[in-house]
Each structure stands twice: as structure tokens, then as C-alpha cells.
Coordinates of C-alpha atoms and ligand atoms in Angstrom, one line a residue:
M1480 CA 66.8 72.7 117.5
L1481 CA 67.2 70.9 114.8
I1482 CA 63.8 70.3 113.0
K1483 CA 62.5 68.9 110.0
T1484 CA 59.9 71.4 108.0
R1485 CA 56.9 70.3 106.7
L1486 CA 58.4 70.9 103.7
G1487 CA 60.9 68.3 104.3
R1488 CA 64.4 71.0 104.9
E1489 CA 66.4 69.9 107.8
V1490 CA 67.2 73.1 109.4
E1491 CA 68.5 74.3 112.9
V1492 CA 65.3 77.1 114.6
N1493 CA 64.8 78.7 117.7
E1494 CA 62.4 77.2 120.0
D1495 CA 59.2 79.1 118.2
Y1496 CA 60.8 78.0 114.7
T1497 CA 62.6 81.0 113.6
V1498 CA 66.0 82.0 111.6
D1499 CA 67.8 85.1 111.7
Q1500 CA 67.0 86.1 108.6
N1501 CA 70.6 86.5 107.6
W1502 CA 69.6 88.9 104.7
E1503 CA 73.4 88.7 103.4
H1504 CA 72.9 85.0 102.2
F1505 CA 70.8 86.6 99.5
T1506 CA 72.8 86.7 96.3
P1507 CA 72.3 89.4 94.0
E1508 CA 70.4 86.9 91.2
E1509 CA 67.6 86.7 93.8
H1510 CA 67.6 90.5 95.0
D1511 CA 67.0 90.7 91.2
R1512 CA 64.4 88.3 91.1
W1513 CA 62.2 90.0 94.2
D1514 CA 62.5 93.5 92.1
R1515 CA 61.3 92.0 89.3
L1516 CA 58.2 90.1 91.1
Y1517 CA 57.6 92.9 92.8
A1518 CA 58.0 95.1 89.9
R1519 CA 55.0 93.6 88.1
Q1520 CA 52.5 92.9 90.9
N1521 CA 53.4 96.9 91.4
A1522 CA 52.4 97.5 87.8
L1523 CA 49.5 95.1 88.0
L1524 CA 47.7 96.1 90.9
P1525 CA 46.8 99.2 91.3
G1526 CA 43.0 99.3 90.4
R1527 CA 42.5 96.1 91.5
A1528 CA 44.2 95.6 95.0
C1529 CA 42.5 97.2 97.4
K1530 CA 44.0 100.8 98.5
E1531 CA 44.6 99.7 102.1
F1532 CA 47.4 97.3 100.8
M1533 CA 48.4 99.7 98.2
E1534 CA 48.6 102.2 101.1
G1535 CA 50.7 99.7 103.4
I1536 CA 53.3 99.4 100.3
E1537 CA 54.2 103.0 100.7
K1538 CA 54.1 103.3 104.3
L1539 CA 55.9 100.4 104.9
E1540 CA 58.4 101.7 101.8
L1541 CA 58.6 98.8 99.8
S1542 CA 59.4 100.1 96.7
K1543 CA 63.4 100.0 98.5
S1544 CA 65.1 97.5 96.0
G1545 CA 66.1 93.8 96.8
I1546 CA 64.4 91.8 99.2
P1547 CA 63.3 93.7 102.5
N1548 CA 66.1 93.2 105.4
F1549 CA 62.9 92.0 108.4
D1550 CA 64.2 94.5 110.9
D1551 CA 64.5 97.5 109.0
L1552 CA 60.9 96.4 107.6
S1553 CA 59.7 95.4 111.5
D1554 CA 60.6 99.0 112.9
R1555 CA 58.7 101.2 110.3
L1556 CA 55.7 98.3 111.0
E1557 CA 55.8 98.0 114.3
K1558 CA 55.6 102.1 114.8
L1559 CA 52.2 101.7 112.8
T1560 CA 50.5 98.4 114.3
G1561 CA 52.8 96.9 116.7
W1562 CA 53.4 93.6 114.2
R1563 CA 57.0 92.6 113.7
V1564 CA 57.9 90.3 110.5
V1565 CA 60.0 87.3 111.9
A1566 CA 62.0 84.7 109.6
V1567 CA 61.4 81.0 109.2
P1568 CA 62.3 78.0 107.1
D1569 CA 58.9 77.5 105.8
L1570 CA 55.5 76.5 106.8
V1571 CA 55.5 75.9 110.8
P1572 CA 52.9 73.8 112.7
D1573 CA 49.6 75.5 113.9
E1574 CA 50.4 76.3 117.3
V1575 CA 53.7 78.1 116.5
F1576 CA 51.4 79.5 113.6
F1577 CA 48.6 80.6 116.1
D1578 CA 51.4 82.3 118.6
H1579 CA 52.8 84.3 116.6
L1580 CA 49.9 85.9 115.2
A1581 CA 48.4 86.0 118.6
N1582 CA 51.8 88.1 119.4
R1583 CA 51.8 90.2 116.4
R1584 CA 54.8 88.5 114.5
F1585 CA 54.2 87.7 110.8
P1586 CA 56.2 84.6 110.1
A1587 CA 57.9 85.2 106.6
G1588 CA 59.4 82.4 104.6
N1589 CA 63.4 82.9 104.5
F1590 CA 64.0 81.8 100.7
I1591 CA 62.8 83.3 97.2
R1592 CA 61.1 81.3 94.6
S1593 CA 63.3 79.8 91.7
E1594 CA 63.6 81.3 87.9
E1595 CA 61.4 78.6 86.9
Q1596 CA 58.7 78.9 90.0
L1597 CA 58.6 82.5 88.8
D1598 CA 55.3 82.8 87.9
Y1599 CA 53.7 79.6 90.3
L1600 CA 55.2 78.4 93.5
Q1601 CA 52.7 76.0 96.5
E1602 CA 54.9 77.0 99.4
P1603 CA 55.1 80.6 100.8
D1604 CA 58.4 82.1 99.7
V1605 CA 59.7 85.8 100.8
F1606 CA 57.9 86.8 97.9
H1607 CA 54.6 85.8 98.9
D1608 CA 54.7 86.5 102.6
V1609 CA 56.2 89.7 102.6
Y1610 CA 54.7 91.6 99.4
G1611 CA 51.7 89.7 100.2
H1612 CA 50.7 90.1 102.9
V1613 CA 53.0 92.1 105.1
P1614 CA 51.7 95.4 103.3
L1615 CA 48.1 95.5 104.9
L1616 CA 49.5 94.5 108.5
A1617 CA 50.2 98.4 108.2
N1618 CA 46.2 98.6 108.1
P1619 CA 45.4 99.1 112.4
V1620 CA 41.7 97.0 111.1
F1621 CA 43.4 94.4 109.7
A1622 CA 46.0 94.0 111.8
D1623 CA 44.2 93.3 114.5
Y1624 CA 41.7 90.6 112.3
M1625 CA 45.2 88.8 112.3
E1626 CA 45.4 88.9 115.7
A1627 CA 41.9 87.9 116.9
Y1628 CA 42.8 85.3 114.1
G1629 CA 46.0 84.1 116.0
K1630 CA 44.0 84.3 119.6
G1631 CA 41.3 82.4 117.9
G1632 CA 43.3 79.6 117.1
Q1633 CA 44.9 79.1 119.8
R1634 CA 41.3 78.7 121.5
A1635 CA 40.7 76.3 119.1
M1636 CA 43.1 74.0 119.4
G1637 CA 42.1 70.1 120.0
Q1638 CA 38.5 71.4 119.6
G1639 CA 38.3 69.4 116.2
V1640 CA 37.7 72.9 114.2
L1641 CA 41.3 73.7 112.9
K1642 CA 40.0 72.7 109.1
N1643 CA 36.9 75.0 109.3
L1644 CA 39.5 78.3 110.7
A1645 CA 41.7 77.1 108.3
R1646 CA 39.4 77.5 105.6
L1647 CA 38.8 81.3 107.0
Y1648 CA 42.1 82.2 106.6
W1649 CA 42.5 80.7 103.1
Y1650 CA 39.0 82.8 101.9
T1651 CA 39.8 86.0 103.7
V1652 CA 43.5 86.5 104.3
E1653 CA 45.0 84.5 101.1
F1654 CA 42.2 85.4 98.8
G1655 CA 39.8 87.5 99.6
L1656 CA 38.0 89.9 97.5
I1657 CA 35.9 93.0 99.3
K1658 CA 33.5 95.1 97.1
T1659 CA 33.9 99.0 97.2
D1660 CA 32.8 102.4 95.7
E1661 CA 35.1 102.3 93.1
G1662 CA 35.1 98.1 92.8
M1663 CA 36.1 94.9 93.4
R1664 CA 39.3 94.9 94.9
I1665 CA 41.6 92.2 96.3
Y1666 CA 43.0 91.9 99.6
G1667 CA 44.1 88.6 99.7
A1668 CA 48.0 87.5 99.7
G1669 CA 47.4 84.6 97.7
I1670 CA 46.3 86.5 94.8
L1671 CA 48.3 89.9 94.9
S1672 CA 51.7 87.5 95.1
S1673 CA 49.9 85.7 92.1
K1674 CA 49.8 88.1 88.5
S1675 CA 47.1 85.5 86.6
E1676 CA 45.1 85.2 89.9
S1677 CA 45.2 89.1 90.2
I1678 CA 43.7 89.0 86.8
Y1679 CA 41.6 85.8 86.7
C1680 CA 39.8 86.4 90.7
L1681 CA 38.3 90.0 88.7
E1682 CA 38.0 89.8 85.1
D1683 CA 37.4 85.9 84.9
E1684 CA 34.2 85.1 84.3
S1685 CA 34.6 81.3 85.7
P1686 CA 34.6 82.0 89.5
N1687 CA 32.0 82.3 91.7
R1688 CA 32.0 85.6 93.5
I1689 CA 29.7 85.2 97.0
M1690 CA 29.5 87.8 100.2
F1691 CA 31.1 86.6 103.5
D1692 CA 29.7 84.5 105.9
L1693 CA 31.7 82.9 108.3
K1694 CA 29.4 80.0 108.9
R1695 CA 29.3 78.7 105.1
L1696 CA 32.8 79.7 104.4
M1697 CA 34.2 77.6 107.0
Q1698 CA 32.2 74.5 105.6
T1699 CA 33.7 75.4 102.2
D1700 CA 37.0 73.3 100.6
Y1701 CA 39.4 75.3 98.9
I1702 CA 42.3 74.7 95.8
I1703 CA 45.7 74.9 96.9
D1704 CA 47.2 74.2 94.1
D1705 CA 45.3 76.4 91.2
F1706 CA 42.9 78.7 91.1
Q1707 CA 40.0 78.9 93.1
Q1708 CA 36.9 78.3 91.6
T1709 CA 34.7 80.8 94.6
Y1710 CA 36.1 83.6 96.2
W1711 CA 34.1 85.3 99.1
V1712 CA 33.7 89.4 98.9
I1713 CA 33.8 91.3 102.5
N1714 CA 32.0 95.3 102.3
S1715 CA 35.0 96.3 104.6
F1716 CA 37.6 95.3 107.2
E1717 CA 35.6 96.1 110.1
E1718 CA 32.9 93.7 109.5
L1719 CA 35.7 90.8 109.2
L1720 CA 37.2 91.7 111.9
E1721 CA 34.3 91.8 113.8
S1722 CA 32.7 88.9 112.2
T1723 CA 36.1 87.5 114.7
Y1724 CA 34.4 89.2 117.9
Q1725 CA 31.9 86.3 119.0
D1726 CA 31.4 83.7 121.1
F1727 CA 32.6 80.9 118.9
G1728 CA 31.6 78.2 120.6
P1729 CA 28.0 78.3 119.4
L1730 CA 29.7 78.4 115.8
Y1731 CA 31.8 75.3 116.8
D1732 CA 29.3 73.4 118.0
A1733 CA 27.6 74.0 114.5
L1734 CA 29.9 73.1 112.6
I1735 CA 30.9 69.8 114.1
K1736 CA 26.9 68.4 114.5
E1737 CA 26.0 69.4 110.7
D1738 CA 29.5 67.9 109.7
K1739 CA 28.9 69.9 106.7
V1740 CA 31.4 70.3 103.1
Y1741 CA 30.4 72.7 100.7
S1742 CA 32.3 71.6 97.2
V1743 CA 34.7 74.2 95.9
E1744 CA 32.4 75.5 93.2
E1745 CA 29.1 74.6 95.3
I1746 CA 26.2 77.4 95.3
A1747 CA 24.0 76.7 98.5
A1748 CA 20.1 78.1 98.0
S1749 CA 20.7 81.1 101.2
D1750 CA 23.7 82.7 99.7
D1751 CA 24.5 86.2 98.7
V1752 CA 26.1 85.9 95.2
H1753 CA 28.0 88.5 93.8
H1754 CA 28.6 86.7 90.8
E1755 CA 27.5 83.3 89.6
G1756 CA 30.4 81.9 87.8
T1757 CA 30.5 79.4 85.0
Q1758 CA 33.6 77.3 85.8
A1759 CA 34.7 77.4 82.4
Y1760 CA 38.3 77.6 83.7
A1761 CA 38.2 74.7 86.1
K1762 CA 35.8 72.1 83.5
A1763 CA 38.4 73.0 80.8
G1764 CA 41.0 71.5 83.0
G1765 CA 42.5 74.1 85.3
R1766 CA 46.1 74.4 85.6
H1767 CA 46.3 73.2 81.9
A1768 CA 44.8 76.1 81.1
K1769 CA 46.3 78.7 83.5
Q1770 CA 50.0 77.1 81.6
A1771 CA 48.4 78.1 78.8
S1772 CA 47.0 81.5 79.3
Ligands
FE2_257 FE1 50.1 83.2 102.8

């Protein structure tokens, strides 16, 4: 079917919004761009990314040069956790996204950022989706969490809580931090695919780092076009997965009844604060300060 994507492209897609990756369509320049992004992040992330992510890179042989062929990558991933990677033009509708996750398919954007967008782009491209997200899908606990998220999303459709669920995804899968014996580490794909945020989220005094609290996090706004002002910290992937193994009915009832939204930088009296941010970066104008750095 012919669709207009959320980013405004007209594309012929399958019923589930997937497309053939058509790996041959990537140019040598695009493969080279992947290699440079890959080399840059891989030099930066040891000691910053959680060990499960670095292990995933190795197990999936993501070091092979060029944009990965999704069929080959999926064959390696499927043997580990049953997940596969499927190509989509760009962002897909919520119900389609949930269906993919619930069935252990990770939808990845079938394009790579331009040279001008090397450091930052808002829409998820193949580098963000594959380098950022796929390594952790090789971890059995995180792989279960992602499936649980998809199934939770399907159950939540029509209940008026999708914005709350989107915040859960944002603050864990995209921008999550994890406390380990070796120190604070990154597991969120939005950070792992960004050079500047990989440094900022751990080393900058500006952002809050608050211990994971499911309901509180689902009531917190987030920033889509700049560094986060608050990061949420889990103690383990088991803790994250367990938080989804509950009846969400009472939680959803409370979210709807309270109708509360915390601002991006707010700290509540009940928060378990690991680091109270200065918010100096945001106060200095955010993106502007980022571009200067
Ligand atoms: Fe993402």
C-alpha cells in the first residue's frame, strides 16, 4: 500500500509498514558514513555504555564494515533472543510499532543521516536504530522488556495512557542510564547513537539523574530536540523488566485521575535523587550551547 509517512514521504509499504531493505541501494558514501559513525561511537563508549551493550556489539558482529544487511544481522540476533530487525521507511503508527515489538521484530529506519546531520538528527535513521537499539536486543532480559513493552502498548490502546507509555519508552529505551558496580553507564539508544549526549548525560553537572520510579517517570515531560534535563537511572535490567510484570490497570487509573505532568527539570520531594542537576546547559540556551561545544 502507498502511505505518507509521519515525516511526509510517500512510500509503498507492506501491510505492517515494512519495506524490503534492498541493501544494495546504499551507496559507498553511505556505508562509509556508517563506518565513521560506528568508529566514533565505538571509541567513545567503552566505560560509558553498559557492558551488555558492548557485549551485544560483539555477539552480533556489528563491527563488520558498512551498514548491516538486516537479513544477516537478524539471523545472528534470532539465534540469541528470537528478535529480528525489519526495515521501515521511518516512524510507524503506534499500533504498528507495538505489534512489531510484541512479536520480537525491531523496526529500523531504512535510510542513513546526511553528512550535514552527522552529529544530530531528530528522526531515527539506520545508525540510531541499529547501532543504538539492536545490541541490547541480544541481551535476554532487555529483549523480554522490549517485547513486554510492545504487548503493554497493545493492551493500552484506547485507554488514554499512550502519552504515559511513550514517556516510559523515552526515559528507558531511548535515554536510560543504569547504575553498575563500575559506575553510571548508558543503555538508552538515543544517547548511544549520539557522541555529544554520550558525554553530557554522564559527565555534565546540568541534568538531573533520578532513580527509576515508574509512575513518576510516566508523568514527566521530555525533550525531543535537545539533551534531556532529567535522566532516569535503573539498578538492573531485571528491575526494569519486573516493573512491567504487574497489572497496569491501577497505575493507569491513577495516572488518569491525577492527570499530573512534571516539567522536564522538576525534582519532586519523593524522588530518589542521584544527582541534582544545575540545569546550566538548559539555562544557557540548550541547542545553542550544544552547537558551540
Ligand atoms: Fe530509537
